[in-house]
mmCIF file with all atom_site columns, C-alpha atoms in Angstrom:
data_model
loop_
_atom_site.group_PDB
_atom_site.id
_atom_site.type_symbol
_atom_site.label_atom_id
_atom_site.label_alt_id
_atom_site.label_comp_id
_atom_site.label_asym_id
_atom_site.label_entity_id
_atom_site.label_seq_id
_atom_site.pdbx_PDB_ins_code
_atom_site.Cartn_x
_atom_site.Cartn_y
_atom_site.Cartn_z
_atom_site.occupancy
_atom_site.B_iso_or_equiv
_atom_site.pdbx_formal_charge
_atom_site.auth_seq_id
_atom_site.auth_comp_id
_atom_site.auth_asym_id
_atom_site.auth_atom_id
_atom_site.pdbx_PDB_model_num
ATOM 1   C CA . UNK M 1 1   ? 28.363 -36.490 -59.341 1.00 0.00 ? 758 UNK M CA 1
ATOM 2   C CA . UNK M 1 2   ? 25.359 -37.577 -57.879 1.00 0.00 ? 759 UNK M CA 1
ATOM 3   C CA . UNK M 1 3   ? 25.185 -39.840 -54.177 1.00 0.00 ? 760 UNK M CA 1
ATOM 4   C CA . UNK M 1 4   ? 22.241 -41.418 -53.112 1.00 0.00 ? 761 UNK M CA 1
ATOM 5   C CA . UNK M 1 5   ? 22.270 -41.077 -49.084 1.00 0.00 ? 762 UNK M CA 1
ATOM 6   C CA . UNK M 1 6   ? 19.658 -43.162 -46.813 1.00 0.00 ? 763 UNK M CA 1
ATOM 7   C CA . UNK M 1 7   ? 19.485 -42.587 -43.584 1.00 0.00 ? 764 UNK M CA 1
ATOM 8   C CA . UNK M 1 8   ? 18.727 -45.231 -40.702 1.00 0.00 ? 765 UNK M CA 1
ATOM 9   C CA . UNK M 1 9   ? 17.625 -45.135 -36.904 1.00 0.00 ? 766 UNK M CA 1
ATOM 10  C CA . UNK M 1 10  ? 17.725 -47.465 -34.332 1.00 0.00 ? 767 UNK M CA 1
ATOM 11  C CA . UNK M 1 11  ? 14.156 -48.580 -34.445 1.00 0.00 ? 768 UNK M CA 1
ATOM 12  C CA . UNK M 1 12  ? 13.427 -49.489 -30.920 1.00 0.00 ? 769 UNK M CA 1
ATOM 13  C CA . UNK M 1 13  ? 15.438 -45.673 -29.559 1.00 0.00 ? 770 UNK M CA 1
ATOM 14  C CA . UNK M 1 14  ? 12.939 -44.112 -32.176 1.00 0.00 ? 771 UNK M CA 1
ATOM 15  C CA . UNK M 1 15  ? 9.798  -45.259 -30.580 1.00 0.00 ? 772 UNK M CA 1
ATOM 16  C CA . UNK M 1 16  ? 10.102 -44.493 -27.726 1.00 0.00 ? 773 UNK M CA 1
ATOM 17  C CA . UNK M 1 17  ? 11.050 -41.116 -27.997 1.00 0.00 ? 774 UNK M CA 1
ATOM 18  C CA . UNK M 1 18  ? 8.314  -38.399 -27.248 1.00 0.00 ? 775 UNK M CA 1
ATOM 19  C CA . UNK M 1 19  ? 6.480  -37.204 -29.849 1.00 0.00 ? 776 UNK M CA 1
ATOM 20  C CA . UNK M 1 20  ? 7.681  -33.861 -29.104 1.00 0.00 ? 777 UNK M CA 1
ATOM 21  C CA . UNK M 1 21  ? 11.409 -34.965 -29.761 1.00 0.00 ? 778 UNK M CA 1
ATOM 22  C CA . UNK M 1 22  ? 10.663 -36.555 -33.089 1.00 0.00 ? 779 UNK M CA 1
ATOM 23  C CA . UNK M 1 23  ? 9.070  -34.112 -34.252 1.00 0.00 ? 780 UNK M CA 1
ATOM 24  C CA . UNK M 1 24  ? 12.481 -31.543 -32.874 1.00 0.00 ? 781 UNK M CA 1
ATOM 25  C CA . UNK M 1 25  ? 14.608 -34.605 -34.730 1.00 0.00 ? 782 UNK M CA 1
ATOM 26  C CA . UNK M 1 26  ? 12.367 -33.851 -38.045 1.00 0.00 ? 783 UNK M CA 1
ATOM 27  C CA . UNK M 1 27  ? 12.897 -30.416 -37.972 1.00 0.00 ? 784 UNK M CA 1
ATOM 28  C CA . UNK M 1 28  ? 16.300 -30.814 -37.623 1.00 0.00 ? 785 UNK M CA 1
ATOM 29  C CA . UNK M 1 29  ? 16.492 -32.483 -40.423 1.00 0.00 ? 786 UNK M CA 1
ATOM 30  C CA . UNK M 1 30  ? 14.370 -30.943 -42.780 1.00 0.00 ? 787 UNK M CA 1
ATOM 31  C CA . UNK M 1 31  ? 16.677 -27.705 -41.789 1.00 0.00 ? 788 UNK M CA 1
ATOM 32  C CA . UNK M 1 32  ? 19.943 -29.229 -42.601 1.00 0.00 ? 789 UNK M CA 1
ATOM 33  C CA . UNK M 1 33  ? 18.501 -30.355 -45.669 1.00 0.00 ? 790 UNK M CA 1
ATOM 34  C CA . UNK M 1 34  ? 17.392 -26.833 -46.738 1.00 0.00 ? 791 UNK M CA 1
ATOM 35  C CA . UNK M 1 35  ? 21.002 -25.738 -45.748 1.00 0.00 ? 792 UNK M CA 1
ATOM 36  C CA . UNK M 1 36  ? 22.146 -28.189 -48.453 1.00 0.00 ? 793 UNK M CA 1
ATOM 37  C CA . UNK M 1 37  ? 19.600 -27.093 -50.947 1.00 0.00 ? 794 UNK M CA 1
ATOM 38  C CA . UNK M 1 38  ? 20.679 -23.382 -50.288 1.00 0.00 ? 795 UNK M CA 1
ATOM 39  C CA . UNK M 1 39  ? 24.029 -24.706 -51.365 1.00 0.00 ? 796 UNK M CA 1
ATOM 40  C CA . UNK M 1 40  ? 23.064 -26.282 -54.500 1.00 0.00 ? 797 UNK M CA 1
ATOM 41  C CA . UNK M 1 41  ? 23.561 -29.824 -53.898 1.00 0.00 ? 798 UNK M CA 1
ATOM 42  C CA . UNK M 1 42  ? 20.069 -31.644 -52.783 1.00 0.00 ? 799 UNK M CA 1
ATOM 43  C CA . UNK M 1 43  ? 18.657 -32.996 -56.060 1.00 0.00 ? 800 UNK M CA 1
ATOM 44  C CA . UNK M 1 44  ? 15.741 -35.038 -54.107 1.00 0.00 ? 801 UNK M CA 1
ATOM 45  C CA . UNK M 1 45  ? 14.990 -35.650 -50.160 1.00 0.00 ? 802 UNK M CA 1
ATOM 46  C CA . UNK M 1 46  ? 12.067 -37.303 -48.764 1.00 0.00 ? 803 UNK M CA 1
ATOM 47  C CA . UNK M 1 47  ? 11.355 -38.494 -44.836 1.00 0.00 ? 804 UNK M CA 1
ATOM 48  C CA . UNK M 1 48  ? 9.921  -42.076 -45.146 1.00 0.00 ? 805 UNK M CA 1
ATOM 49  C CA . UNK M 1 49  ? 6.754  -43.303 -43.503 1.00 0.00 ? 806 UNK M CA 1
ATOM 50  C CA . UNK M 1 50  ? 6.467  -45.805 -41.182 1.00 0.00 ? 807 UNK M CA 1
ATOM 51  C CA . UNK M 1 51  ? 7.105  -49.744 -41.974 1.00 0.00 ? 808 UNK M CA 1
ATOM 52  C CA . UNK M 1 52  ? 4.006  -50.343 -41.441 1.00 0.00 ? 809 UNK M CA 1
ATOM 53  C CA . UNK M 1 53  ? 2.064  -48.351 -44.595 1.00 0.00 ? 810 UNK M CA 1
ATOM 54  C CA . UNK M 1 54  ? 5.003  -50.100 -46.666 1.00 0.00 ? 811 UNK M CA 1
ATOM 55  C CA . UNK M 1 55  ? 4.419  -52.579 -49.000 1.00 0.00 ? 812 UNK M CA 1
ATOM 56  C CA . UNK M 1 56  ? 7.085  -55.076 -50.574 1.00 0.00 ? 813 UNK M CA 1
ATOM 57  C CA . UNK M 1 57  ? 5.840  -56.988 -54.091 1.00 0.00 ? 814 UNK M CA 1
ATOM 58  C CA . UNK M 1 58  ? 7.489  -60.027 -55.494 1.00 0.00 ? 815 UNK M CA 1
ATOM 59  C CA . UNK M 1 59  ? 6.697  -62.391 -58.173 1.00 0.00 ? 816 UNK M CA 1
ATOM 60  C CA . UNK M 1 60  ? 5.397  -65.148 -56.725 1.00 0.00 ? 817 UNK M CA 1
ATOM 61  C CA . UNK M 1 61  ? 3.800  -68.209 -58.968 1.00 0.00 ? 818 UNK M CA 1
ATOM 62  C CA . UNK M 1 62  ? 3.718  -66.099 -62.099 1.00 0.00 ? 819 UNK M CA 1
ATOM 63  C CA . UNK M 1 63  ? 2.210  -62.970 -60.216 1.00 0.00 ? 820 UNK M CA 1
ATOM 64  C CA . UNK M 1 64  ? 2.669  -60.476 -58.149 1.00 0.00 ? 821 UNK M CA 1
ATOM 65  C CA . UNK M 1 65  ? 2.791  -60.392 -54.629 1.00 0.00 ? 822 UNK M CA 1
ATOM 66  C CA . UNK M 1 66  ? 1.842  -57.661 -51.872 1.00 0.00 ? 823 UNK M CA 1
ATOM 67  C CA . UNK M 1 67  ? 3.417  -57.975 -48.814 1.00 0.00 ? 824 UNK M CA 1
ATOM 68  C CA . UNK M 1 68  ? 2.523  -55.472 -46.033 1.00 0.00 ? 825 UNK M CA 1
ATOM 69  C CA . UNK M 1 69  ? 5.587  -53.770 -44.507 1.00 0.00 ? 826 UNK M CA 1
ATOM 70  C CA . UNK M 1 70  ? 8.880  -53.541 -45.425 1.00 0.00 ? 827 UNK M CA 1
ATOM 71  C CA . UNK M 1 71  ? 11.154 -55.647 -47.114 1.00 0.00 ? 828 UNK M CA 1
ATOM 72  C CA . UNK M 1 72  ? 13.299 -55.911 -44.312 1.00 0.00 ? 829 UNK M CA 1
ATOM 73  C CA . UNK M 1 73  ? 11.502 -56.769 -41.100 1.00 0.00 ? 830 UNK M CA 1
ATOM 74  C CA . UNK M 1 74  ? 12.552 -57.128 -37.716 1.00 0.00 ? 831 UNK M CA 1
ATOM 75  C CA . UNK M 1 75  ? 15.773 -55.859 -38.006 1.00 0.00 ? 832 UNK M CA 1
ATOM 76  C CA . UNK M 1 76  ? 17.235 -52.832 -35.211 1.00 0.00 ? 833 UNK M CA 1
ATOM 77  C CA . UNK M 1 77  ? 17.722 -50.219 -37.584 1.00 0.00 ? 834 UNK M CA 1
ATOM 78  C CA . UNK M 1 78  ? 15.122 -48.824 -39.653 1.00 0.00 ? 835 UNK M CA 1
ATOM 79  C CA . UNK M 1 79  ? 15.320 -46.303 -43.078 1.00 0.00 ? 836 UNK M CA 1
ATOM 80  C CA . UNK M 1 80  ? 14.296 -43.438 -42.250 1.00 0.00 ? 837 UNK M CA 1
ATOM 81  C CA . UNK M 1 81  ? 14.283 -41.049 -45.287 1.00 0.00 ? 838 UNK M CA 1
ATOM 82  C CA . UNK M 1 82  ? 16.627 -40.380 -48.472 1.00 0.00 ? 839 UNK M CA 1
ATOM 83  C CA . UNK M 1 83  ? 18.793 -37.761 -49.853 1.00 0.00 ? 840 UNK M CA 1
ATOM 84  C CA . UNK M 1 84  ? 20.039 -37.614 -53.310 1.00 0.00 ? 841 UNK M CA 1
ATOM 85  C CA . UNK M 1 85  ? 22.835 -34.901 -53.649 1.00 0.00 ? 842 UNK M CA 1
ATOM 86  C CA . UNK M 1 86  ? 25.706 -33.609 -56.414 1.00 0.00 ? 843 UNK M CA 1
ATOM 87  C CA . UNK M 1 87  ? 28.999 -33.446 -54.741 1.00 0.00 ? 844 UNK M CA 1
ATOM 88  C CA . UNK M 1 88  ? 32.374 -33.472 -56.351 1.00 0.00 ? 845 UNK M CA 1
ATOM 89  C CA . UNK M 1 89  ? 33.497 -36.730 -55.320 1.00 0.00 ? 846 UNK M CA 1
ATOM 90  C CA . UNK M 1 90  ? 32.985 -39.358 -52.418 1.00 0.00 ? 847 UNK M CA 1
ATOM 91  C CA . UNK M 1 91  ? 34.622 -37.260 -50.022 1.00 0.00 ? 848 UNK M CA 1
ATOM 92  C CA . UNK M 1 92  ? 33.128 -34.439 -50.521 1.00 0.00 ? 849 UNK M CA 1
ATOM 93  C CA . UNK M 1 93  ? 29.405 -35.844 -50.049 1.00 0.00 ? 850 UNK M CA 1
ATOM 94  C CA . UNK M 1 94  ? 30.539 -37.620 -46.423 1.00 0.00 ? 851 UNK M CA 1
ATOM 95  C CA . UNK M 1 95  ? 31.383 -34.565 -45.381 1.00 0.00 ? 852 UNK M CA 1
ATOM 96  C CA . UNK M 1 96  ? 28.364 -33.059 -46.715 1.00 0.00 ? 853 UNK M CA 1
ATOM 97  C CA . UNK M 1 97  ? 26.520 -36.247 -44.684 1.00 0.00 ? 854 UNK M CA 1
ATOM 98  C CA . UNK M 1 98  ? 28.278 -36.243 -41.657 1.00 0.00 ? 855 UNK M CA 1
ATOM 99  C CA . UNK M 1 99  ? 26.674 -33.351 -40.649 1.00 0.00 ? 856 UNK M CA 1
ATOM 100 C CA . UNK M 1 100 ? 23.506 -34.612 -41.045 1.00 0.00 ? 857 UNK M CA 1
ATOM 101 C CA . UNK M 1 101 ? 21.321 -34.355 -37.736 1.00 0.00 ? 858 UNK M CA 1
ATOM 102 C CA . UNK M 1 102 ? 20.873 -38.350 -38.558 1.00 0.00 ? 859 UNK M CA 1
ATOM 103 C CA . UNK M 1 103 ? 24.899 -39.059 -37.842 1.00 0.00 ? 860 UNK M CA 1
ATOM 104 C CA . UNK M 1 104 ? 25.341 -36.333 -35.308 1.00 0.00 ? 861 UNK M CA 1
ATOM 105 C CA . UNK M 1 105 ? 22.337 -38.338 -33.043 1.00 0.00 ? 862 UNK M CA 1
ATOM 106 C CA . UNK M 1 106 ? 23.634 -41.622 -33.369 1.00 0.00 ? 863 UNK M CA 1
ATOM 107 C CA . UNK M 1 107 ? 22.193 -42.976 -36.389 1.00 0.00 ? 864 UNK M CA 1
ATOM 108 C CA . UNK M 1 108 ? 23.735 -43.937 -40.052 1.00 0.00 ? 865 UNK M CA 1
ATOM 109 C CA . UNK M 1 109 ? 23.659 -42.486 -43.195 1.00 0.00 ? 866 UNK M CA 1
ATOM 110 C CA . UNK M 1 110 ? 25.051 -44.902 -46.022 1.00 0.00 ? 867 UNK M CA 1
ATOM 111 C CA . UNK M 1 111 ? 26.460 -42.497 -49.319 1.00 0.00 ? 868 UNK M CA 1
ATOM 112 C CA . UNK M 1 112 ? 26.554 -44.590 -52.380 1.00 0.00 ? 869 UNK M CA 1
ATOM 113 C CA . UNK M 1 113 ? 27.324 -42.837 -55.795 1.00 0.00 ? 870 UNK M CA 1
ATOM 114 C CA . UNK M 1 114 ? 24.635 -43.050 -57.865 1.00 0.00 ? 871 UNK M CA 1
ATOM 115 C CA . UNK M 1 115 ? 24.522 -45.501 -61.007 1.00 0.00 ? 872 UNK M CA 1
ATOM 116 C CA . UNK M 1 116 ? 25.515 -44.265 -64.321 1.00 0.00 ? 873 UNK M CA 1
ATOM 117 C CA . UNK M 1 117 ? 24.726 -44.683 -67.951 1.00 0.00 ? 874 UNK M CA 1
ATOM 118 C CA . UNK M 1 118 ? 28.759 -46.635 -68.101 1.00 0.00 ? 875 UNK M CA 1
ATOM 119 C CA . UNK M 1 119 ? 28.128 -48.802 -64.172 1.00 0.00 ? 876 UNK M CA 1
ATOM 120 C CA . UNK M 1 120 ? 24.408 -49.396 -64.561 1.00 0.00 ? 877 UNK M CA 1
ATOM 121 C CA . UNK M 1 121 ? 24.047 -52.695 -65.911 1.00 0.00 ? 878 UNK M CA 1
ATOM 122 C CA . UNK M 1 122 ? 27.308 -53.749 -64.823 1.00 0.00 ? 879 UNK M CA 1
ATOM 123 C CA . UNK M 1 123 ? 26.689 -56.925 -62.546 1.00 0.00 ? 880 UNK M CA 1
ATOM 124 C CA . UNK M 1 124 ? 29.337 -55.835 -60.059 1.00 0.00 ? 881 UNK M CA 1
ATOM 125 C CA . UNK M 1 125 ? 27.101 -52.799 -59.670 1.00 0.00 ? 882 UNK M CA 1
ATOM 126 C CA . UNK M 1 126 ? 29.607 -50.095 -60.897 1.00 0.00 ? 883 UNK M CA 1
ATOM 127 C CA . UNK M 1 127 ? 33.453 -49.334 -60.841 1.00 0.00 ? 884 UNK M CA 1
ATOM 128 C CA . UNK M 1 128 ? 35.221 -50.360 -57.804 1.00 0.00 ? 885 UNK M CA 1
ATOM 129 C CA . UNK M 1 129 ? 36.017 -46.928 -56.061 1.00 0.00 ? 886 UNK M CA 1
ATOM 130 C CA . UNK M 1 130 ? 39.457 -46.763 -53.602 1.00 0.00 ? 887 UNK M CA 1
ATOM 131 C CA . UNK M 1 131 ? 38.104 -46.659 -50.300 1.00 0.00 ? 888 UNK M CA 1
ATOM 132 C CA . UNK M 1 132 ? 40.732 -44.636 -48.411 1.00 0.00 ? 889 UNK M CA 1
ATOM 133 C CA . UNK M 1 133 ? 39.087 -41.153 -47.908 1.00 0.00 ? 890 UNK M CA 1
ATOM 134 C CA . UNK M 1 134 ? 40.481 -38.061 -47.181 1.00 0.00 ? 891 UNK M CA 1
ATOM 135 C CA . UNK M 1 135 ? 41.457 -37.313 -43.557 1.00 0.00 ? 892 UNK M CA 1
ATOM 136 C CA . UNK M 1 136 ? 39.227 -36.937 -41.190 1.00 0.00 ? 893 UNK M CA 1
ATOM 137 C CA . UNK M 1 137 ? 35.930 -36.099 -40.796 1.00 0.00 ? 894 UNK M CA 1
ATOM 138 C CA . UNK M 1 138 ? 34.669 -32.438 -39.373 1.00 0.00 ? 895 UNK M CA 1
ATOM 139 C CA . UNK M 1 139 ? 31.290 -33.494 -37.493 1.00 0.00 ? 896 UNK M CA 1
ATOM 140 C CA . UNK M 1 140 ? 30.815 -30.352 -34.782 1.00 0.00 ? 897 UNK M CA 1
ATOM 141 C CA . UNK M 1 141 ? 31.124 -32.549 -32.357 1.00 0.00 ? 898 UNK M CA 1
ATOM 142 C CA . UNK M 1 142 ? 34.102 -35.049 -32.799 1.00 0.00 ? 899 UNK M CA 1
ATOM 143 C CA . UNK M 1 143 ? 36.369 -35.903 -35.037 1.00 0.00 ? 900 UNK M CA 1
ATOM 144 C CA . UNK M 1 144 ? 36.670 -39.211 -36.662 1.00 0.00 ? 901 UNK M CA 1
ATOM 145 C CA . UNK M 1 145 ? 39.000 -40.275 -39.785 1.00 0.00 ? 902 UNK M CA 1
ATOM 146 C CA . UNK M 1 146 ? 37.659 -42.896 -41.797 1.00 0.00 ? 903 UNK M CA 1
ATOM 147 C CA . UNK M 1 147 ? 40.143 -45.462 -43.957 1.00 0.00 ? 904 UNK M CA 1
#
């Protein structure tokens, strides 16, 4: 199954790191990603420019509108790149994701399956999955169980 992962920072931390550590931070990331490519399960990943060469468009009076930036402004976290993956279920993509150089640094990663042919159009958004996951979580670091 497929799991469409976006991963946030906190916006203000991110700036004012050094160059020098975003660019470590980056590198971390792109590893860990080829780690999960190695594996088989990274179907599409791509860092995200700045909010600032965004741009959000809306209908507005019968047309469409270009707004510069993102469609979410202002706000402490930012998105910081995507991930989609094939795991074998919900659990098995957060633990794929919590080892993600995003989580283990303080940021968030949201995992949401992916829409299919039966949930797309549904206006819920999709089945209604039991939110109780499977023990805890193996990070390297800590451990945290999630219910």
């Amino acid at each position: 199954m497929r799991y469409v992962c976006l991963g946030y920072v906190d916006a203000p931390a991110w700036e004012s790191l050094p160059l020098t550590e975003r660019e470590s931070f980056r590198d971390e990331c792109r590893a860990y990603a080829e780690l999960l490519a190695e594996a088989g399960h990274v179907v599409a990943c791509e860092a995200l420019d700045c909010e600032e060469n965004a741009a959000t468009l809306r209908i507005r009076h019968g047309g469409t509108a270009v707004e510069p930036g993102c469609l979410i402004v202002g706000g402490r976290t930012t998105l910081r790149g995507m991930l989609v993956i094939e795991a074998s279920d919900m659990n098995h993509a957060i633990q794929l994701m919590a080892r993600h150089p995003v989580v283990q640094r303080g940021g968030s990663v949201e995992v949401r399956p992916a829409a299919t042919s039966r949930t797309a159009g549904r206006v819920d958004g999709g089945e209604k999955i039991l939110r109780k996951f499977a023990g805890p979580v193996e990070t390297g670091r800590s451990r945290s169980t999630n219910s």
